[in-house]
mmCIF file of C-alpha atoms in Angstrom:
data_model
loop_
_atom_site.group_PDB
_atom_site.id
_atom_site.type_symbol
_atom_site.label_atom_id
_atom_site.label_comp_id
_atom_site.label_asym_id
_atom_site.label_seq_id
_atom_site.Cartn_x
_atom_site.Cartn_y
_atom_site.Cartn_z
ATOM 1 C CA MET A 1 -102.193 -31.615 -3.420
ATOM 2 C CA GLN A 2 -100.046 -34.334 -4.900
ATOM 3 C CA LEU A 3 -99.430 -37.395 -2.675
ATOM 4 C CA ILE A 4 -95.826 -38.614 -2.189
ATOM 5 C CA ASN A 5 -95.417 -41.896 -3.656
ATOM 6 C CA LYS A 6 -93.606 -43.936 -1.028
ATOM 7 C CA ASP A 7 -92.559 -46.681 -3.121
ATOM 8 C CA GLU A 8 -90.911 -44.384 -5.831
ATOM 9 C CA VAL A 9 -89.096 -42.332 -3.070
ATOM 10 C CA ALA A 10 -87.822 -45.628 -1.665
ATOM 11 C CA LYS A 11 -86.609 -46.763 -5.185
ATOM 12 C CA SER A 12 -84.964 -43.408 -5.888
ATOM 13 C CA LEU A 13 -83.363 -43.044 -2.448
ATOM 14 C CA GLY A 14 -82.028 -46.744 -2.695
ATOM 15 C CA GLY A 15 -80.293 -46.150 -5.938
ATOM 16 C CA ARG A 16 -78.692 -43.035 -4.710
ATOM 17 C CA LEU A 17 -77.472 -44.677 -1.356
ATOM 18 C CA LEU A 18 -76.068 -47.542 -3.391
ATOM 19 C CA LEU A 19 -74.261 -45.157 -5.492
ATOM 20 C CA ASN A 20 -72.986 -43.313 -2.472
ATOM 21 C CA LYS A 21 -71.668 -46.562 -0.909
ATOM 22 C CA ALA A 22 -69.935 -47.543 -4.154
ATOM 23 C CA MET A 23 -68.295 -44.004 -4.403
ATOM 24 C CA ARG A 24 -67.250 -44.139 -0.777
ATOM 25 C CA PHE A 25 -65.752 -47.687 -1.336
ATOM 26 C CA LEU A 26 -63.913 -46.548 -4.296
ATOM 27 C CA PHE A 27 -62.387 -43.400 -2.634
ATOM 28 C CA LEU A 28 -61.481 -45.625 0.390
ATOM 29 C CA LEU A 29 -59.858 -48.019 -1.952
ATOM 30 C CA CYS A 30 -57.753 -45.043 -3.720
ATOM 31 C CA THR A 31 -56.767 -43.839 -0.315
ATOM 32 C CA LEU A 32 -55.724 -47.436 0.873
ATOM 33 C CA VAL A 33 -53.666 -48.040 -2.453
ATOM 34 C CA GLY A 34 -51.394 -44.929 -1.581
ATOM 35 C CA LEU A 35 -51.019 -45.831 1.913
ATOM 36 C CA VAL A 36 -50.209 -49.366 1.299
ATOM 37 C CA VAL A 37 -47.516 -48.549 -1.117
ATOM 38 C CA LEU A 38 -46.087 -45.832 0.956
ATOM 39 C CA VAL A 39 -45.962 -48.196 4.131
ATOM 40 C CA THR A 40 -44.279 -50.830 1.961
ATOM 41 C CA LEU A 41 -41.574 -48.561 0.690
ATOM 42 C CA ILE A 42 -40.855 -47.200 4.245
ATOM 43 C CA VAL A 43 -40.830 -50.530 5.911
ATOM 44 C CA ASP A 44 -38.806 -52.115 3.206
ATOM 45 C CA THR A 45 -36.382 -48.994 3.525
ATOM 46 C CA VAL A 46 -36.179 -49.262 7.325
ATOM 47 C CA LEU A 47 -35.687 -52.967 7.424
ATOM 48 C CA ASP A 48 -32.762 -52.578 4.842
ATOM 49 C CA GLY A 49 -30.926 -49.720 6.516
ATOM 50 C CA TRP A 50 -31.612 -49.752 10.084
ATOM 51 C CA ASP A 51 -28.641 -51.918 11.040
ATOM 52 C CA HIS A 52 -26.493 -49.598 9.202
ATOM 53 C CA LEU A 53 -27.569 -46.512 11.356
ATOM 54 C CA THR A 54 -24.435 -46.446 13.694
ATOM 55 C CA LEU A 55 -22.517 -43.767 15.223
ATOM 56 C CA ASP A 56 -19.573 -44.551 12.642
ATOM 57 C CA PHE A 57 -21.961 -44.013 9.811
ATOM 58 C CA LEU A 58 -23.214 -40.714 11.044
ATOM 59 C CA THR A 59 -19.864 -39.264 11.881
ATOM 60 C CA SER A 60 -17.944 -40.595 8.866
ATOM 61 C CA PHE A 61 -17.312 -38.967 5.456
ATOM 62 C CA SER A 62 -18.137 -40.703 2.142
ATOM 63 C CA SER A 63 -15.757 -43.454 1.122
ATOM 64 C CA SER A 64 -15.319 -45.838 -1.784
ATOM 65 C CA ARG A 65 -15.370 -48.739 0.699
ATOM 66 C CA PRO A 66 -18.888 -49.458 2.043
ATOM 67 C CA GLU A 67 -17.572 -50.319 5.522
ATOM 68 C CA ASN A 68 -16.052 -46.951 5.996
ATOM 69 C CA ALA A 69 -18.603 -44.781 4.207
ATOM 70 C CA GLY A 70 -20.543 -42.434 6.177
ATOM 71 C CA ILE A 71 -22.980 -39.514 5.634
ATOM 72 C CA TYR A 72 -21.649 -36.846 7.883
ATOM 73 C CA GLY A 73 -20.618 -34.490 5.026
ATOM 74 C CA ALA A 74 -23.927 -34.887 3.230
ATOM 75 C CA ILE A 75 -25.869 -34.145 6.358
ATOM 76 C CA ILE A 76 -23.933 -30.845 7.057
ATOM 77 C CA GLY A 77 -24.021 -30.058 3.626
ATOM 78 C CA SER A 78 -27.782 -30.436 3.120
ATOM 79 C CA LEU A 79 -28.363 -28.303 6.334
ATOM 80 C CA TRP A 80 -26.018 -25.536 4.834
ATOM 81 C CA LEU A 81 -28.175 -25.845 1.639
ATOM 82 C CA MET A 82 -31.603 -25.525 3.440
ATOM 83 C CA ALA A 83 -30.088 -22.465 5.428
ATOM 84 C CA VAL A 84 -29.601 -20.573 2.262
ATOM 85 C CA THR A 85 -32.753 -21.876 0.328
ATOM 86 C CA ALA A 86 -35.458 -21.339 2.772
ATOM 87 C CA PRO A 87 -35.076 -17.768 3.757
ATOM 88 C CA VAL A 88 -34.251 -16.666 0.306
ATOM 89 C CA ALA A 89 -37.447 -18.627 -1.171
ATOM 90 C CA ILE A 90 -39.770 -17.623 1.712
ATOM 91 C CA ILE A 91 -38.960 -14.004 1.669
ATOM 92 C CA LEU A 92 -39.121 -13.487 -1.931
ATOM 93 C CA SER A 93 -42.104 -15.598 -2.460
ATOM 94 C CA VAL A 94 -44.261 -14.151 0.317
ATOM 95 C CA GLY A 95 -43.385 -10.828 -0.744
ATOM 96 C CA THR A 96 -44.278 -11.508 -4.160
ATOM 97 C CA ALA A 97 -47.718 -12.990 -3.136
ATOM 98 C CA LEU A 98 -48.326 -9.912 -0.907
ATOM 99 C CA TYR A 99 -47.636 -7.484 -3.754
ATOM 100 C CA LEU A 100 -49.776 -9.040 -6.269
ATOM 101 C CA GLU A 101 -52.647 -9.667 -3.945
ATOM 102 C CA GLU A 102 -52.578 -6.468 -1.995
ATOM 103 C CA TYR A 103 -50.609 -3.719 -3.864
ATOM 104 C CA ALA A 104 -50.576 -4.422 -7.614
ATOM 105 C CA VAL A 105 -53.223 -2.941 -9.959
ATOM 106 C CA LYS A 106 -55.468 -5.700 -11.368
ATOM 107 C CA ASN A 107 -55.119 -5.776 -14.952
ATOM 108 C CA LYS A 108 -54.013 -7.968 -17.911
ATOM 109 C CA ILE A 109 -50.393 -7.854 -16.895
ATOM 110 C CA THR A 110 -50.897 -8.775 -13.408
ATOM 111 C CA ASN A 111 -53.055 -11.538 -14.547
ATOM 112 C CA PHE A 112 -50.425 -12.637 -17.033
ATOM 113 C CA ILE A 113 -47.847 -12.772 -14.239
ATOM 114 C CA LYS A 114 -49.936 -14.869 -12.034
ATOM 115 C CA ILE A 115 -50.553 -17.337 -14.753
ATOM 116 C CA ASN A 116 -46.915 -17.737 -15.539
ATOM 117 C CA ILE A 117 -45.920 -18.129 -11.897
ATOM 118 C CA SER A 118 -48.501 -21.038 -11.598
ATOM 119 C CA ASN A 119 -47.228 -22.535 -14.798
ATOM 120 C CA LEU A 120 -43.651 -22.295 -13.424
ATOM 121 C CA ALA A 121 -44.684 -24.500 -10.616
ATOM 122 C CA GLY A 122 -45.028 -27.444 -12.906
ATOM 123 C CA VAL A 123 -41.697 -26.932 -14.731
ATOM 124 C CA PRO A 124 -39.255 -29.904 -14.360
ATOM 125 C CA SER A 125 -36.526 -29.404 -11.679
ATOM 126 C CA VAL A 126 -33.869 -30.155 -14.145
ATOM 127 C CA VAL A 127 -34.830 -26.984 -16.197
ATOM 128 C CA PHE A 128 -34.055 -24.890 -12.896
ATOM 129 C CA GLY A 129 -30.792 -26.836 -12.778
ATOM 130 C CA LEU A 130 -29.903 -25.481 -16.245
ATOM 131 C CA LEU A 131 -30.907 -21.957 -15.263
ATOM 132 C CA GLY A 132 -28.766 -22.324 -12.173
ATOM 133 C CA LEU A 133 -25.792 -23.572 -14.126
ATOM 134 C CA THR A 134 -26.040 -20.713 -16.559
ATOM 135 C CA ILE A 135 -26.719 -17.672 -14.022
ATOM 136 C CA PHE A 136 -25.157 -18.794 -10.907
ATOM 137 C CA VAL A 137 -22.328 -21.176 -11.662
ATOM 138 C CA ARG A 138 -21.134 -19.545 -14.879
ATOM 139 C CA GLN A 139 -22.242 -16.076 -15.168
ATOM 140 C CA LEU A 140 -21.858 -15.160 -11.580
ATOM 141 C CA ALA A 141 -18.883 -17.586 -11.129
ATOM 142 C CA LEU A 142 -20.132 -19.188 -7.933
ATOM 143 C CA GLY A 143 -19.075 -22.577 -9.017
ATOM 144 C CA ASN A 144 -20.742 -25.539 -7.329
ATOM 145 C CA SER A 145 -21.006 -23.737 -3.967
ATOM 146 C CA VAL A 146 -23.725 -23.857 -1.297
ATOM 147 C CA LEU A 147 -24.976 -20.384 -2.406
ATOM 148 C CA ALA A 148 -25.243 -21.372 -6.195
ATOM 149 C CA ALA A 149 -27.326 -24.455 -5.243
ATOM 150 C CA GLY A 150 -29.324 -22.711 -2.605
ATOM 151 C CA LEU A 151 -30.254 -19.897 -4.966
ATOM 152 C CA THR A 152 -31.223 -22.628 -7.717
ATOM 153 C CA LEU A 153 -33.402 -24.567 -5.442
ATOM 154 C CA ALA A 154 -34.972 -21.276 -4.098
ATOM 155 C CA LEU A 155 -36.158 -20.301 -7.575
ATOM 156 C CA MET A 156 -37.320 -23.841 -8.038
ATOM 157 C CA ILE A 157 -39.577 -23.817 -5.241
ATOM 158 C CA MET A 158 -40.712 -20.005 -5.159
ATOM 159 C CA PRO A 159 -43.481 -20.594 -7.594
ATOM 160 C CA VAL A 160 -45.160 -23.212 -5.423
ATOM 161 C CA ILE A 161 -44.909 -20.897 -2.264
ATOM 162 C CA VAL A 162 -46.116 -17.843 -4.226
ATOM 163 C CA VAL A 163 -49.312 -19.672 -5.394
ATOM 164 C CA ALA A 164 -49.931 -21.147 -1.883
ATOM 165 C CA SER A 165 -49.480 -17.712 -0.236
ATOM 166 C CA GLN A 166 -51.825 -16.061 -2.885
ATOM 167 C CA GLU A 167 -54.516 -18.573 -2.067
ATOM 168 C CA ALA A 168 -54.001 -18.057 1.649
ATOM 169 C CA ILE A 169 -54.209 -14.277 1.260
ATOM 170 C CA ARG A 170 -57.441 -14.504 -0.739
ATOM 171 C CA ALA A 171 -59.041 -16.574 1.987
ATOM 172 C CA VAL A 172 -58.808 -13.493 4.426
ATOM 173 C CA PRO A 173 -62.215 -12.024 4.298
ATOM 174 C CA ASN A 174 -62.606 -8.460 2.888
ATOM 175 C CA SER A 175 -64.528 -7.526 5.666
ATOM 176 C CA VAL A 176 -61.376 -7.659 7.879
ATOM 177 C CA ARG A 177 -59.550 -5.321 5.592
ATOM 178 C CA GLU A 178 -62.238 -2.881 5.507
ATOM 179 C CA ALA A 179 -62.565 -2.985 9.351
ATOM 180 C CA SER A 180 -58.869 -2.297 9.620
ATOM 181 C CA THR A 181 -59.074 0.626 7.203
ATOM 182 C CA GLY A 182 -62.223 1.912 8.908
ATOM 183 C CA MET A 183 -60.244 2.012 12.386
ATOM 184 C CA GLY A 184 -57.643 4.389 10.470
ATOM 185 C CA ALA A 185 -54.872 1.733 9.923
ATOM 186 C CA THR A 186 -52.566 2.163 6.923
ATOM 187 C CA LYS A 187 -52.302 -0.258 4.038
ATOM 188 C CA TRP A 188 -48.979 -1.692 5.619
ATOM 189 C CA GLN A 189 -50.512 -1.979 9.044
ATOM 190 C CA THR A 190 -53.477 -3.871 7.708
ATOM 191 C CA VAL A 191 -51.230 -6.285 5.734
ATOM 192 C CA SER A 192 -48.696 -6.770 8.363
ATOM 193 C CA ARG A 193 -50.886 -7.111 11.527
ATOM 194 C CA ILE A 194 -54.102 -8.406 10.064
ATOM 195 C CA ILE A 195 -53.626 -10.114 6.615
ATOM 196 C CA LEU A 196 -50.450 -11.792 7.124
ATOM 197 C CA PRO A 197 -50.856 -13.426 10.498
ATOM 198 C CA ALA A 198 -54.340 -14.602 9.337
ATOM 199 C CA ALA A 199 -52.702 -16.136 6.081
ATOM 200 C CA ILE A 200 -49.734 -17.754 8.051
ATOM 201 C CA PRO A 201 -51.236 -21.435 8.137
ATOM 202 C CA GLY A 202 -51.970 -21.438 4.431
ATOM 203 C CA ILE A 203 -48.555 -20.135 3.734
ATOM 204 C CA ILE A 204 -46.671 -22.293 6.001
ATOM 205 C CA THR A 205 -48.721 -25.238 4.296
ATOM 206 C CA GLY A 206 -47.078 -24.094 0.932
ATOM 207 C CA ILE A 207 -43.606 -23.869 2.553
ATOM 208 C CA ILE A 208 -43.805 -27.264 3.891
ATOM 209 C CA LEU A 209 -44.604 -28.747 0.589
ATOM 210 C CA ALA A 210 -41.784 -26.587 -1.300
ATOM 211 C CA LEU A 211 -38.981 -27.293 1.205
ATOM 212 C CA SER A 212 -39.903 -31.003 1.166
ATOM 213 C CA ARG A 213 -39.470 -31.087 -2.659
ATOM 214 C CA ALA A 214 -36.275 -29.064 -2.283
ATOM 215 C CA ILE A 215 -34.447 -31.082 0.245
ATOM 216 C CA GLY A 216 -35.094 -34.269 -1.713
ATOM 217 C CA GLU A 217 -34.255 -32.923 -5.451
ATOM 218 C CA THR A 218 -31.208 -34.327 -7.219
ATOM 219 C CA ALA A 219 -31.554 -33.304 -10.683
ATOM 220 C CA PRO A 220 -30.627 -29.701 -10.171
ATOM 221 C CA LEU A 221 -27.650 -30.457 -8.072
ATOM 222 C CA VAL A 222 -26.462 -33.010 -10.821
ATOM 223 C CA VAL A 223 -26.585 -30.179 -13.405
ATOM 224 C CA ILE A 224 -24.825 -27.771 -11.162
ATOM 225 C CA GLY A 225 -22.103 -30.299 -10.569
ATOM 226 C CA VAL A 226 -22.319 -30.800 -6.760
ATOM 227 C CA PRO A 227 -19.743 -33.328 -5.659
ATOM 228 C CA VAL A 228 -20.685 -36.901 -4.782
ATOM 229 C CA SER A 229 -17.682 -37.452 -2.633
ATOM 230 C CA LEU A 230 -16.020 -34.684 -0.453
ATOM 231 C CA LEU A 231 -13.906 -35.135 2.765
ATOM 232 C CA VAL A 232 -14.489 -31.632 4.197
ATOM 233 C CA THR A 233 -17.708 -29.810 5.224
ATOM 234 C CA PRO A 234 -18.316 -26.225 3.985
ATOM 235 C CA ASP A 235 -17.163 -23.249 6.290
ATOM 236 C CA SER A 236 -19.121 -20.623 4.220
ATOM 237 C CA VAL A 237 -21.752 -20.416 1.586
ATOM 238 C CA PHE A 238 -18.957 -20.030 -1.044
ATOM 239 C CA ASP A 239 -17.537 -23.416 -0.506
ATOM 240 C CA SER A 240 -18.302 -26.783 -2.285
ATOM 241 C CA PHE A 241 -20.448 -29.311 -0.250
ATOM 242 C CA GLN A 242 -22.202 -32.683 -0.378
ATOM 243 C CA ALA A 243 -25.866 -33.088 -0.204
ATOM 244 C CA LEU A 244 -27.991 -36.008 0.923
ATOM 245 C CA PRO A 245 -29.836 -36.565 -2.406
ATOM 246 C CA MET A 246 -26.518 -36.653 -4.301
ATOM 247 C CA GLN A 247 -24.831 -39.049 -1.727
ATOM 248 C CA ILE A 248 -27.845 -41.404 -2.060
ATOM 249 C CA TYR A 249 -27.824 -41.145 -5.933
ATOM 250 C CA ASN A 250 -24.342 -42.025 -5.922
ATOM 251 C CA TRP A 251 -24.529 -45.127 -3.587
ATOM 252 C CA VAL A 252 -27.594 -46.506 -5.529
ATOM 253 C CA LYS A 253 -25.234 -46.723 -8.611
ATOM 254 C CA MET A 254 -22.660 -48.766 -6.843
ATOM 255 C CA PRO A 255 -22.338 -52.468 -7.787
ATOM 256 C CA GLN A 256 -21.621 -53.807 -4.177
ATOM 257 C CA GLU A 257 -24.556 -54.833 -2.393
ATOM 258 C CA GLU A 258 -23.463 -53.182 0.794
ATOM 259 C CA PHE A 259 -24.045 -49.898 -0.787
ATOM 260 C CA GLN A 260 -27.548 -50.597 -1.275
ATOM 261 C CA TYR A 261 -28.043 -50.961 2.465
ATOM 262 C CA LEU A 262 -26.134 -47.599 2.970
ATOM 263 C CA THR A 263 -28.653 -46.141 0.572
ATOM 264 C CA ALA A 264 -31.526 -47.314 2.595
ATOM 265 C CA ALA A 265 -29.823 -45.793 5.815
ATOM 266 C CA GLY A 266 -29.263 -42.491 3.845
ATOM 267 C CA ILE A 267 -32.978 -42.414 2.986
ATOM 268 C CA ILE A 268 -34.158 -42.922 6.693
ATOM 269 C CA ILE A 269 -31.731 -39.795 7.614
ATOM 270 C CA LEU A 270 -33.200 -37.707 4.869
ATOM 271 C CA LEU A 271 -36.751 -38.745 6.003
ATOM 272 C CA LEU A 272 -35.908 -37.948 9.698
ATOM 273 C CA ILE A 273 -34.655 -34.501 8.617
ATOM 274 C CA LEU A 274 -37.759 -33.834 6.540
ATOM 275 C CA PHE A 275 -39.946 -35.056 9.507
ATOM 276 C CA LEU A 276 -38.337 -32.584 11.774
ATOM 277 C CA MET A 277 -38.607 -29.667 9.292
ATOM 278 C CA ASN A 278 -42.276 -30.411 8.739
ATOM 279 C CA SER A 279 -42.938 -30.739 12.549
ATOM 280 C CA ALA A 280 -41.446 -27.289 13.124
ATOM 281 C CA ALA A 281 -43.344 -25.829 10.268
ATOM 282 C CA ILE A 282 -46.718 -27.356 11.463
ATOM 283 C CA TYR A 283 -46.071 -26.358 15.017
ATOM 284 C CA ILE A 284 -45.551 -22.723 13.840
ATOM 285 C CA ARG A 285 -48.766 -22.975 11.591
ATOM 286 C CA ASN A 286 -50.910 -24.209 14.428
ATOM 287 C CA LYS A 287 -49.527 -21.664 16.765
ATOM 288 C CA TYR A 288 -50.314 -18.634 14.705
ATOM 289 C CA SER A 289 -53.536 -20.095 13.261
ATOM 290 C CA LYS A 290 -56.492 -17.497 13.445
ATOM 291 C CA ARG A 291 -60.029 -17.997 12.085
ATOM 292 C CA PHE A 292 -62.378 -15.014 11.064
#
């Protein structure tokens, strides 16, 4: 029987513990760098724009004069845009993920489709803007309307939601599927009553990330030709509109210093809308969360 050399064990353990502390410090440092930059940006933006968050700013339309400029039209336009983008992207993306994971035959064609969907998640947003310009604006003659922009952004975020939904569906144990089938449930009953509710937390996580990207995107809207100044709000999805990213993009280019403060105020409004959207999504995710 070989005796344990305590000195060798202590020496080996000491080196591993030192490496563990070093890596822990490195990971903590990486986290702190991101947090410090984020907090600095948020604090700087809030300090610059807080004094301009007045009732007139929130209820006025855009203007070439900074003292008269407001963000009302951009807020309403962004809400219209998300009202089109969110349902289209969510329904098509979740449906695609369910089909690929639960119904489609597993073969080379299916794998090819999955790989290309994953690749589409990394395509630059300006490419989707060109796609929207070609198909929705010109071919379908929708112009720079809410519908054209909403469909373009929906196409842009669909790959993100599809990939997240696929991972969430795969995470549901096969034993749950087999138990449902063994009880006499049909495929659709298993999918709608067992798999989809269990996958909702992961699906909504992907939706949060996708919509967060969509509401702040500027490049597709620039390509489509969304106006930066408009004195009316849309009455239907076929009307032109303003959007918060375009309004912020327009103000940041202005030479007057006052517009830079308005830009900061607009960013605060955009962050608040994003926070409210994410909070609602997280509430739904936690409410319907199930573990197996």
